[in-house]
Amino acid sequence: MIGGLFIYNHKGEVLISRVYRDDIGRNAVDAFRVNVIHARQQVRSPVTNIARTSFFHVKRSNIWLAAVTKQNVNAAMVFEFLYKMCDVMTAYFGKISEENIKNNFVLIYELLDEILDFGYPQNSETGALKTFITQTGIKSQSKEEQSQITSQVTGQIGWRREGIKYRRNELFLDVLESVNLLMSPQGQVLSAHVSGRVVMKSYLSGMPECKFGMNDKIVIDKQGKGGEGATGQSIAIDDCTFHQCVRLSKFDAERSISFIPPDGECELMRYRTTKDIILPFRVIPLVREVGRTKLEVKVVIKSNFKPSLLAQKIEVRIPTPLNTSGVQVICMKGKAKYKASENAIVWKIKRMAGMKESQISAEIELLPTNDKKKWARPPISMNFEVPFAPSGLKVRYLKVFEPKLNYSDHDVIKWVRYIGRSGIYETRC
Amino acid sequence: MPAVSKGDGMRGLAVFISDIRNCKSKEAEIKRINKELANIRSKFKGDKALDGYSKKKYVCKLLFIFLLGHDIDFGHMEAVNLLSSNKYTEKQIGYLFISVLVNSNSDLISLINNAIKNDLSSRNPTFMNLALHCIANVGSREMAEAFAAEVPRILVAGDTMDSVKQSAALCLLRLNRTSPDLVLMGEWTARVVHLLNDQHLGVVTAATSLITTLAQKSPEDFKTSVSLAVARLSRIVSSASTDLQDYTYYFVAAPWLSVKLLRLLQCYPPPEDGAIRGRLTECLETILNKAQEPPKSKKVQHSNAKNAVLFEAISLIIHHDSEPTLLVRACNQLGQFLQHRETNLRYLALESMCTLASSEFSHEAVKTHIETVINALKSERDVSVRQRAVDLLYAMCDRSNAKQIVAEMLSYLETADYSIREEIVLKVAILAEKYAVDYTWYVDTILNLIRFAGDYVSDEVWYRVIQIVINRDEVQGYAAKTVFEALQAPACHENLVKVGGYILGEFGNLIAGDSRSSPLIQFDLLHSKFHLCSVPTRALLLSAYIKFINLFPEVKGTIQEVLRSDSQLRNADVELQQRAVEYLRLSSIASTDILATVLEEMPPFPERESSILAKLKRKKGPGNLHPDLDENRKERSANGGTADHSSTTSNAKSSPLSFVGDLLAPASTAPPTNRPRPVSSSYLLQAPLTPIPLQASAVPVLLSAGPLFQVAASPTPSTDLLGLGSTITTQNSAPPASKGTSLLVDVFSENIAAFPVETPVAVGPVADENFSSFLPNTPQVAYANATLPIAEEPEDKFVCKNNGVLYENQLLQIGLKSEFRQNLGRMYVFFGNKTSTQFMNFAASVVCQDTLQAQLNVHAKPADPTVDGGAQLQQILNIECMSDFVDAPVLNIQFRYGGTLQNVAVKLPITLNKFFQPTEMTSQDFFQRWKQLGAPQQEVQKIFKAKHSMDTEVTKAKIMGFGAALLDGVDPNPSNFVGAGVIHTKTTQVGCLLRLEPNTQAQMYRLTLRTSRDTVSQRLCDLLSEQF
C-alpha cells in the first residue's frame, strides 16, 4: 500500500509531503530528489527503486507527484491513483502548477486525508468529494445534512447523492480516441493501436438507471443470432475497463453495460483495439542525401477518410540532422518552419478534408563535422484531430430509466461526439 | 594575466548563460542549447569569414555547452584558428577549447602542434606560457612525443623569462608523469640542477618539484642537487622573515619551497661531505629551534606553514636516521604536539613517532611518552588518532613495558571501535607472545583477549595459543587449569570452547588430580557447551572426548553413551557423523595399548613465523610497522657496518626471530586438528622439541649464519601464506642452515621430514615441499619444482631442475624425471598419449652424435610398441658420463598415429652440470683452492645482463639446482653467491668453484668459474649464465 505521497516543484523542493505509514522515513523525500529529479541522467522509468523503497512518479508540467512504498504493491493501482489524484486536483483548482499548489495547501492535505487512508485508496470521485470538501468557507451543516453525507459516502452508491433535480435532463457522450502508429518507409504498418475513452457528462434528475450499447463484436454476434442481423460493422475490443459505477457482474453475464452515473462528468470506460483501424493519414517520406553537406527531404501526406469530414490541427514534424546549418522549405499548403530548438521542421496545416494530399519539400544544408557517427534518422511524427473514431466504435444506444420520477428515456436530450486524435503517429524515413 | 579589455565583454555569451540559468526545466535548457547550436552552425557555415571576436565568442559558447554535458562535434577548426591569433584573449580561448575538447587522435593534432610550436618559439612570454600550459593540460603521450625535447630547452635557455621557466618546469614534470620514458634529461641534467640556484624563488620552487621527481627516477644523475638544495635551504631557513618578501607566507619564509627541498633531500642518504652535512644539520636544528619560538601570528595559516616545514624536517631526520641528538629533539618536539589542541597535529605527531620508535636512537625517547599515548588512547575523540595511538604503542613496545602496554590495549579493547578491534586483537596477541617472559602471563592474556573480544579473535590467534601451549611443557598444567576455570563462566565465546576443548583433551590429565576438576566434571563442563557450538567446534570437541577416553578410562562409558546417541551417530553433518562412528568403534574395539598409541599427546609443532604476524601484515599491507623488521633495522643500525662481526647478544636476539621468520607460517595456518594419528610417532617424542633451549644452544653455531638470516628475514617474509615466494624462502633457507649448523639441522630436518608422515592433517603442503627438498627424488619433487616460478627458455629450463615437461604437441606429451649420482644417471621418460586412439609401432631411441658417443653412454631400456589412447608409457634411460661433454643427446621417437607415421626428435636435457656433486668447504679452503686454480685458461668469466628479476632467493635456488653447494659466509660481500662442487665423470673428477656477483643497480651479473679443466669451465659458465 502507498506509504507516502510527495509533490515536488521542478527544482526538487517539496511542496506537499504526506506520509501514511511508519516505514517511510523523512529521508525518502531526499532520496527521490537526489536520485530522480536531480539525477545526472534523465530518469525515464516511472518506477524507481531506491534502497528497497519504490517510488512511482508522474509529472504534470513542472510538478512531480511521487507515491512511495516499501511494500510490493500493484503498480498499476498506484498509477491509477496518481492520475486520479491529478484529476481531482484539476477539478478543484484548475491547472496543476506550483503556484496553484502553494495556494491550496490546506485543500490538498484535506483531499489527501480523504482519498487515501493508511495508504489504501478511498473514494476519489470528484462529485462526491465536492459535497464535503469545499474550497469556500465552511458553511455550518446541520446534523441532518452531515448524516446524509455520511450515509451517502459510506453507502452502496457512494458516487451519487440522492435528490438531484434538473429541469432539463441532458446527457453528453464523448468518444475520445488516440491512434498510435509506426509505419515503415515503404508503407508497411509495423504497429498500430487505438486507445479510447468514453466520457460522459450527465445532468439527470434522481437516481437514473442507464444502459449503454455500442457495436462491440461479441454483443453484436450475440444479438445477431437473435435475428436482428449485423447492421454496419462491429469492432473487436481487446480490453476495457469501466468506471466503478458500472455493474461488472451484469457485464460479465450479459455483456450489457448498465449503471447509475455520477452527477457531472465521469469516464465511463476505457478500451483498446488493435484490429481494423482506420488510419486517418498516410505519410510518404523521401529523403535523399546530396553529398556530405546537403540533404533533400520530400514528404507527402494523404488523408484517408470521407471527403465530407475535415481534419484539424495537423502538424507534421520532420527531424533534421544535428549538424544542420540552414534549411529552405517549400510547401503547398499550410505553414512550415525550421525549429532549431527542436531540431525539426514543423509543418502545420489548419484544416484538411478527406481524400486529399499535400506535399512539402525541404533542402537542408549540413555542416561537416569530425564526428563519424551517422545520423540515426528519427521517424517523422504527426499530430491531428479528426471527427470520427479511428477504431470504428459507434454508440448504438444509451437508455435512461428513472422509475421514481416521471421522465422517460425520450425526454432526455442526448449528445454524442466522436474525436480521434493522434497518439504517437510515426513514419520511419 | 592581462585584464579582459572592455570591448571583449562578449555580451552574447553572457546572455546565453543567463538564459540557460533561467531555464525552468531540463527540456527548456536543451531547447535553448539546440537553438544556440543551430545558430553557431549557421554562423560557422556562412561563407563570409568571421572576425576573431565572434569566433572567440562562439567557441566560448561551444565550450560552455560542452561543460554542461552536451556533445560538441564541430567548431574545432575555428578553435585552432584562434590559436594563430595575435590577441591574448582569443589565443587563450583557443587553447582552453583545445585542452578541454580535443582528444589526441584528432586529425587536427598536427595543426595544433604546429601552432604550439610557433608560440613556443615566439619571444612573447605570455604566448609561451599559454602553449606550455596547453601541453601540460593535455599531457597526452602524443604531446610528450612532440614536445619532450623542446620543453627542456626552454627550461634551461639563458634568455627565458622567469615565469616561462616556471611553467616549463611544471610542464616537464607533468610530461614526466604521463610518459616518463619520453622525458630524457640527458645533457640538460646539470643545468636543470643549477636552477636551484636561480634568483627567482618561483623558478626554484617549480624546479625543485621537477628535480625531486627526476631524482626518484635516476638518483645518480641528480646527486649534485643535494649540496645545492642544502645551500638553498640554509639560506631560506636563516633568512629573516622579511627577506623573501613575496615568498613569505604569514611570517614563514617560503614554506612550500622548504618543504619541497626537504622532500628532495629525502631521496638521498645523508650527504657524505662533512661540510654539507654540518650545514644541513644546522638547518634542521634551526627549524627545530623555530618551532620552539613563540608564534609570530595567531593566524592558523602561520602555524600550519610552520608545522608543515617542521614535519617535513622531522621526516628527513627520520629518513637519515643518523643524528641521535636531532632524533631525540624531534621526538621531544613531537611529544609536545601529542597534547596539542589540533587533532591533525596530534595525528601527525603519533604517526611520525611510530617511525621514530623504530630508530634505536630515539626509541628510548619515544618510550618516555608512553603515559601520554595511553592517555590519548583513552581520551581521544577522533578514531583515526586512536588508531595511530595503538600503532605507536605497538611500535614502542619492548620487553620492559610489554606488560603495561598489553594491559592497556586489553582494557582499551573493551571500548574500542569495532573497525579496529580485530587489528588490536592481533597486535595484543603478537606482543603477548613476543615479549612473554612467563608463559602463564601469555596464556592469561590470550584468554582475556578471547573473553573481551571473542568475535574479533581470528582462528590464527587461537591456533597460536595451542601451538605455544603444546610446545612448552611448563605452561601446560597452568593452561589446563586456567581454561577449565574460564569455561566455568556461564557464557563463553566459541573460541574459548575451542581452546578449552583442545587443551583439556590434551592436558586434562594434568588437573585431574584435583577433585574439583575430576575427569567427569571436565567432561560435563565441555559437553554442556557442545550444543551451543558450530559444527567445526563440535568436531573438535568430539576429538577431545575420544582423547578423554584415553586419558581417563573411568569416563569411557559416559563418553561412549554420548557418542552413541542419535544426535551424534545420525547427525546430518557428515564430518560429525563420521567422527562419532569412528571414535565409537575405536573406543570399543581397540585395546588400551592401541588407544594409548593412537591417541597420544600431540607432538610439538615446528617453530614457524607466527601466523598472526603474517595476518597482521596482510591486513595492514606492506610498508607498515612490524616489530620484526623494526627490530632488525634497529639492530642493523646499531651495529652499523660491522653487522658481520656482530656481538653475540645482538645475534642471540635476532637470529631466533629471523629464524622463525624464515620458516614461515603455512603449516601453522592449517588448523591444529587433534585427530588421532594413524601411526605412532613415538620416536619423535624421544627428541622433544622445545624451541627455547634449542635456539639458545644454536646461537653460537648460528653466528656465521647470522647475516644470512638477517638478509632472509628482512625482505618481507612473505605475507602470502601459501605463496610461491615463501616456498622458495623455505626451500632455500633450510639447506644453508644445514651447512652452517649441524646441530640445528639434525633436529630441524628430522622434525620436518617426520611431520608429513606423522600428521598429514596438521602440516600443510609447504612442509611437503620442505620434505622434498631433503629427499629430492620422491614423487613430491615434481610438485615442488613445478611450483617454482622460474620462467626460462625452454631449452634451458632443465639445467637447474630435473623434472618437468620436455615436449608437447597435440598428440604427445613427453615428461621427464631424472636423478643423478656421481657420474651415473637415470632418466624416466614418460610418453603421454593425448589422443583417444592408440599409437602403433611406438619406438624411442637415443642418439649420441659424433664426439658425444665417446663422452656419454646412454642406454635406453626397451619399451612397449603401443601406447593406448590417454595412457602413459614409461621408458628408462641409464646414463653414464665418460668425460666432459658439450652437446646433448637426441631422443628420436617414431610412431604410427591414424595411419600416418609421426617422427619427433627432441634434445634430451642432459647437461654437464647434472653430474655435479656439491662440496662443502670453509672460507679458508675455498680461497686456497680458488688461488690454486689461478691459471688463465682455468678461469672463465662472463658479464651479462639479468634476464629475470634479481631475486636473491631465486638465484640461490638456481645455483643449488645447478648442482653446486652454496657456500655462505665465504665471500666478504654478502650479496655475492659462492658455490663449489665436483663434476664426476668416469675418467676424471673436475673440481669447480663458482662465484656470482649481482649488481642490482645495473641489473648485471658477473659470473666467474674456475675449474681444473678449461672446457668444463667454459661449458658450465655458458650453461649457468643462461639461467639468470
mmCIF file with all atom_site columns, N, CA and C in Angstrom, chain A residues 402-429:
data_model
loop_
_atom_site.group_PDB
_atom_site.id
_atom_site.type_symbol
_atom_site.label_atom_id
_atom_site.label_alt_id
_atom_site.label_comp_id
_atom_site.label_asym_id
_atom_site.label_entity_id
_atom_site.label_seq_id
_atom_site.pdbx_PDB_ins_code
_atom_site.Cartn_x
_atom_site.Cartn_y
_atom_site.Cartn_z
_atom_site.occupancy
_atom_site.B_iso_or_equiv
_atom_site.pdbx_formal_charge
_atom_site.auth_seq_id
_atom_site.auth_comp_id
_atom_site.auth_asym_id
_atom_site.auth_atom_id
_atom_site.pdbx_PDB_model_num
ATOM 1  N N  . GLU A 1 402 ? -35.730 6.018  -15.194 1.00 0.00 ? 402 GLU A N  1
ATOM 2  C CA . GLU A 1 402 ? -35.850 6.511  -13.823 1.00 0.00 ? 402 GLU A CA 1
ATOM 3  C C  . GLU A 1 402 ? -37.259 6.149  -13.348 1.00 0.00 ? 402 GLU A C  1
ATOM 4  N N  . PRO A 1 403 ? -37.370 5.079  -12.619 1.00 0.00 ? 403 PRO A N  1
ATOM 5  C CA . PRO A 1 403 ? -38.712 4.613  -12.252 1.00 0.00 ? 403 PRO A CA 1
ATOM 6  C C  . PRO A 1 403 ? -39.429 5.557  -11.295 1.00 0.00 ? 403 PRO A C  1
ATOM 7  N N  . LYS A 1 404 ? -38.709 6.241  -10.437 1.00 0.00 ? 404 LYS A N  1
ATOM 8  C CA . LYS A 1 404 ? -39.378 7.026  -9.395  1.00 0.00 ? 404 LYS A CA 1
ATOM 9  C C  . LYS A 1 404 ? -39.883 8.356  -9.929  1.00 0.00 ? 404 LYS A C  1
ATOM 10 N N  . LEU A 1 405 ? -39.102 8.984  -10.788 1.00 0.00 ? 405 LEU A N  1
ATOM 11 C CA . LEU A 1 405 ? -39.501 10.298 -11.284 1.00 0.00 ? 405 LEU A CA 1
ATOM 12 C C  . LEU A 1 405 ? -40.221 10.125 -12.623 1.00 0.00 ? 405 LEU A C  1
ATOM 13 N N  . ASN A 1 406 ? -40.929 11.168 -12.995 1.00 0.00 ? 406 ASN A N  1
ATOM 14 C CA . ASN A 1 406 ? -41.767 10.985 -14.176 1.00 0.00 ? 406 ASN A CA 1
ATOM 15 C C  . ASN A 1 406 ? -41.126 11.553 -15.441 1.00 0.00 ? 406 ASN A C  1
ATOM 16 N N  . TYR A 1 407 ? -39.952 11.057 -15.744 1.00 0.00 ? 407 TYR A N  1
ATOM 17 C CA . TYR A 1 407 ? -39.429 11.353 -17.090 1.00 0.00 ? 407 TYR A CA 1
ATOM 18 C C  . TYR A 1 407 ? -38.956 10.042 -17.693 1.00 0.00 ? 407 TYR A C  1
ATOM 19 N N  . SER A 1 408 ? -39.093 9.953  -18.988 1.00 0.00 ? 408 SER A N  1
ATOM 20 C CA . SER A 1 408 ? -38.725 8.691  -19.633 1.00 0.00 ? 408 SER A CA 1
ATOM 21 C C  . SER A 1 408 ? -37.511 8.921  -20.529 1.00 0.00 ? 408 SER A C  1
ATOM 22 N N  . ASP A 1 409 ? -37.099 7.867  -21.136 1.00 0.00 ? 409 ASP A N  1
ATOM 23 C CA . ASP A 1 409 ? -35.927 7.871  -21.992 1.00 0.00 ? 409 ASP A CA 1
ATOM 24 C C  . ASP A 1 409 ? -36.030 8.932  -23.077 1.00 0.00 ? 409 ASP A C  1
ATOM 25 N N  . HIS A 1 410 ? -37.256 9.118  -23.566 1.00 0.00 ? 410 HIS A N  1
ATOM 26 C CA . HIS A 1 410 ? -37.411 10.045 -24.684 1.00 0.00 ? 410 HIS A CA 1
ATOM 27 C C  . HIS A 1 410 ? -37.246 11.481 -24.257 1.00 0.00 ? 410 HIS A C  1
ATOM 28 N N  . ASP A 1 411 ? -37.439 11.758 -22.983 1.00 0.00 ? 411 ASP A N  1
ATOM 29 C CA . ASP A 1 411 ? -37.344 13.144 -22.541 1.00 0.00 ? 411 ASP A CA 1
ATOM 30 C C  . ASP A 1 411 ? -35.906 13.601 -22.368 1.00 0.00 ? 411 ASP A C  1
ATOM 31 N N  . VAL A 1 412 ? -35.014 12.652 -22.331 1.00 0.00 ? 412 VAL A N  1
ATOM 32 C CA . VAL A 1 412 ? -33.602 13.036 -22.102 1.00 0.00 ? 412 VAL A CA 1
ATOM 33 C C  . VAL A 1 412 ? -32.985 13.483 -23.421 1.00 0.00 ? 412 VAL A C  1
ATOM 34 N N  . ILE A 1 413 ? -32.321 14.634 -23.371 1.00 0.00 ? 413 ILE A N  1
ATOM 35 C CA . ILE A 1 413 ? -31.630 15.112 -24.568 1.00 0.00 ? 413 ILE A CA 1
ATOM 36 C C  . ILE A 1 413 ? -30.222 14.523 -24.562 1.00 0.00 ? 413 ILE A C  1
ATOM 37 N N  . LYS A 1 414 ? -29.861 13.802 -25.630 1.00 0.00 ? 414 LYS A N  1
ATOM 38 C CA . LYS A 1 414 ? -28.564 13.122 -25.659 1.00 0.00 ? 414 LYS A CA 1
ATOM 39 C C  . LYS A 1 414 ? -27.709 13.690 -26.781 1.00 0.00 ? 414 LYS A C  1
ATOM 40 N N  . TRP A 1 415 ? -26.440 13.842 -26.487 1.00 0.00 ? 415 TRP A N  1
ATOM 41 C CA . TRP A 1 415 ? -25.468 14.321 -27.474 1.00 0.00 ? 415 TRP A CA 1
ATOM 42 C C  . TRP A 1 415 ? -24.329 13.323 -27.557 1.00 0.00 ? 415 TRP A C  1
ATOM 43 N N  . VAL A 1 416 ? -23.957 12.990 -28.782 1.00 0.00 ? 416 VAL A N  1
ATOM 44 C CA . VAL A 1 416 ? -22.793 12.094 -28.935 1.00 0.00 ? 416 VAL A CA 1
ATOM 45 C C  . VAL A 1 416 ? -21.782 12.766 -29.853 1.00 0.00 ? 416 VAL A C  1
ATOM 46 N N  . ARG A 1 417 ? -20.544 12.687 -29.472 1.00 0.00 ? 417 ARG A N  1
ATOM 47 C CA . ARG A 1 417 ? -19.482 13.327 -30.260 1.00 0.00 ? 417 ARG A CA 1
ATOM 48 C C  . ARG A 1 417 ? -18.310 12.360 -30.374 1.00 0.00 ? 417 ARG A C  1
ATOM 49 N N  . TYR A 1 418 ? -17.685 12.289 -31.537 1.00 0.00 ? 418 TYR A N  1
ATOM 50 C CA . TYR A 1 418 ? -16.506 11.440 -31.737 1.00 0.00 ? 418 TYR A CA 1
ATOM 51 C C  . TYR A 1 418 ? -15.303 12.329 -32.014 1.00 0.00 ? 418 TYR A C  1
ATOM 52 N N  . ILE A 1 419 ? -14.235 12.095 -31.317 1.00 0.00 ? 419 ILE A N  1
ATOM 53 C CA . ILE A 1 419 ? -12.991 12.826 -31.620 1.00 0.00 ? 419 ILE A CA 1
ATOM 54 C C  . ILE A 1 419 ? -11.861 11.809 -31.697 1.00 0.00 ? 419 ILE A C  1
ATOM 55 N N  . GLY A 1 420 ? -11.157 11.806 -32.815 1.00 0.00 ? 420 GLY A N  1
ATOM 56 C CA . GLY A 1 420 ? -9.968  10.939 -32.937 1.00 0.00 ? 420 GLY A CA 1
ATOM 57 C C  . GLY A 1 420 ? -8.741  11.812 -32.961 1.00 0.00 ? 420 GLY A C  1
ATOM 58 N N  . ARG A 1 421 ? -7.812  11.530 -32.078 1.00 0.00 ? 421 ARG A N  1
ATOM 59 C CA . ARG A 1 421 ? -6.574  12.321 -32.047 1.00 0.00 ? 421 ARG A CA 1
ATOM 60 C C  . ARG A 1 421 ? -5.416  11.401 -32.355 1.00 0.00 ? 421 ARG A C  1
ATOM 61 N N  . SER A 1 422 ? -4.300  12.035 -32.671 1.00 0.00 ? 422 SER A N  1
ATOM 62 C CA . SER A 1 422 ? -3.105  11.225 -32.891 1.00 0.00 ? 422 SER A CA 1
ATOM 63 C C  . SER A 1 422 ? -2.441  10.980 -31.542 1.00 0.00 ? 422 SER A C  1
ATOM 64 N N  . GLY A 1 423 ? -1.961  9.760  -31.369 1.00 0.00 ? 423 GLY A N  1
ATOM 65 C CA . GLY A 1 423 ? -1.100  9.484  -30.205 1.00 0.00 ? 423 GLY A CA 1
ATOM 66 C C  . GLY A 1 423 ? 0.330   9.617  -30.691 1.00 0.00 ? 423 GLY A C  1
ATOM 67 N N  . ILE A 1 424 ? 1.026   8.505  -30.714 1.00 0.00 ? 424 ILE A N  1
ATOM 68 C CA . ILE A 1 424 ? 2.356   8.525  -31.318 1.00 0.00 ? 424 ILE A CA 1
ATOM 69 C C  . ILE A 1 424 ? 2.186   7.985  -32.728 1.00 0.00 ? 424 ILE A C  1
ATOM 70 N N  . TYR A 1 425 ? 2.209   8.901  -33.664 1.00 0.00 ? 425 TYR A N  1
ATOM 71 C CA . TYR A 1 425 ? 1.856   8.561  -35.039 1.00 0.00 ? 425 TYR A CA 1
ATOM 72 C C  . TYR A 1 425 ? 3.096   8.801  -35.889 1.00 0.00 ? 425 TYR A C  1
ATOM 73 N N  . GLU A 1 426 ? 3.866   7.750  -36.102 1.00 0.00 ? 426 GLU A N  1
ATOM 74 C CA . GLU A 1 426 ? 5.190   7.962  -36.691 1.00 0.00 ? 426 GLU A CA 1
ATOM 75 C C  . GLU A 1 426 ? 5.396   7.121  -37.941 1.00 0.00 ? 426 GLU A C  1
ATOM 76 N N  . THR A 1 427 ? 6.179   7.712  -38.833 1.00 0.00 ? 427 THR A N  1
ATOM 77 C CA . THR A 1 427 ? 6.562   7.001  -40.044 1.00 0.00 ? 427 THR A CA 1
ATOM 78 C C  . THR A 1 427 ? 8.071   7.083  -40.169 1.00 0.00 ? 427 THR A C  1
ATOM 79 N N  . ARG A 1 428 ? 8.695   5.960  -40.346 1.00 0.00 ? 428 ARG A N  1
ATOM 80 C CA . ARG A 1 428 ? 10.164  5.968  -40.479 1.00 0.00 ? 428 ARG A CA 1
ATOM 81 C C  . ARG A 1 428 ? 10.540  6.504  -41.846 1.00 0.00 ? 428 ARG A C  1
ATOM 82 N N  . CYS A 1 429 ? 11.703  7.157  -41.873 1.00 0.00 ? 429 CYS A N  1
ATOM 83 C CA . CYS A 1 429 ? 12.141  7.666  -43.164 1.00 0.00 ? 429 CYS A CA 1
ATOM 84 C C  . CYS A 1 429 ? 13.551  7.200  -43.496 1.00 0.00 ? 429 CYS A C  1
#
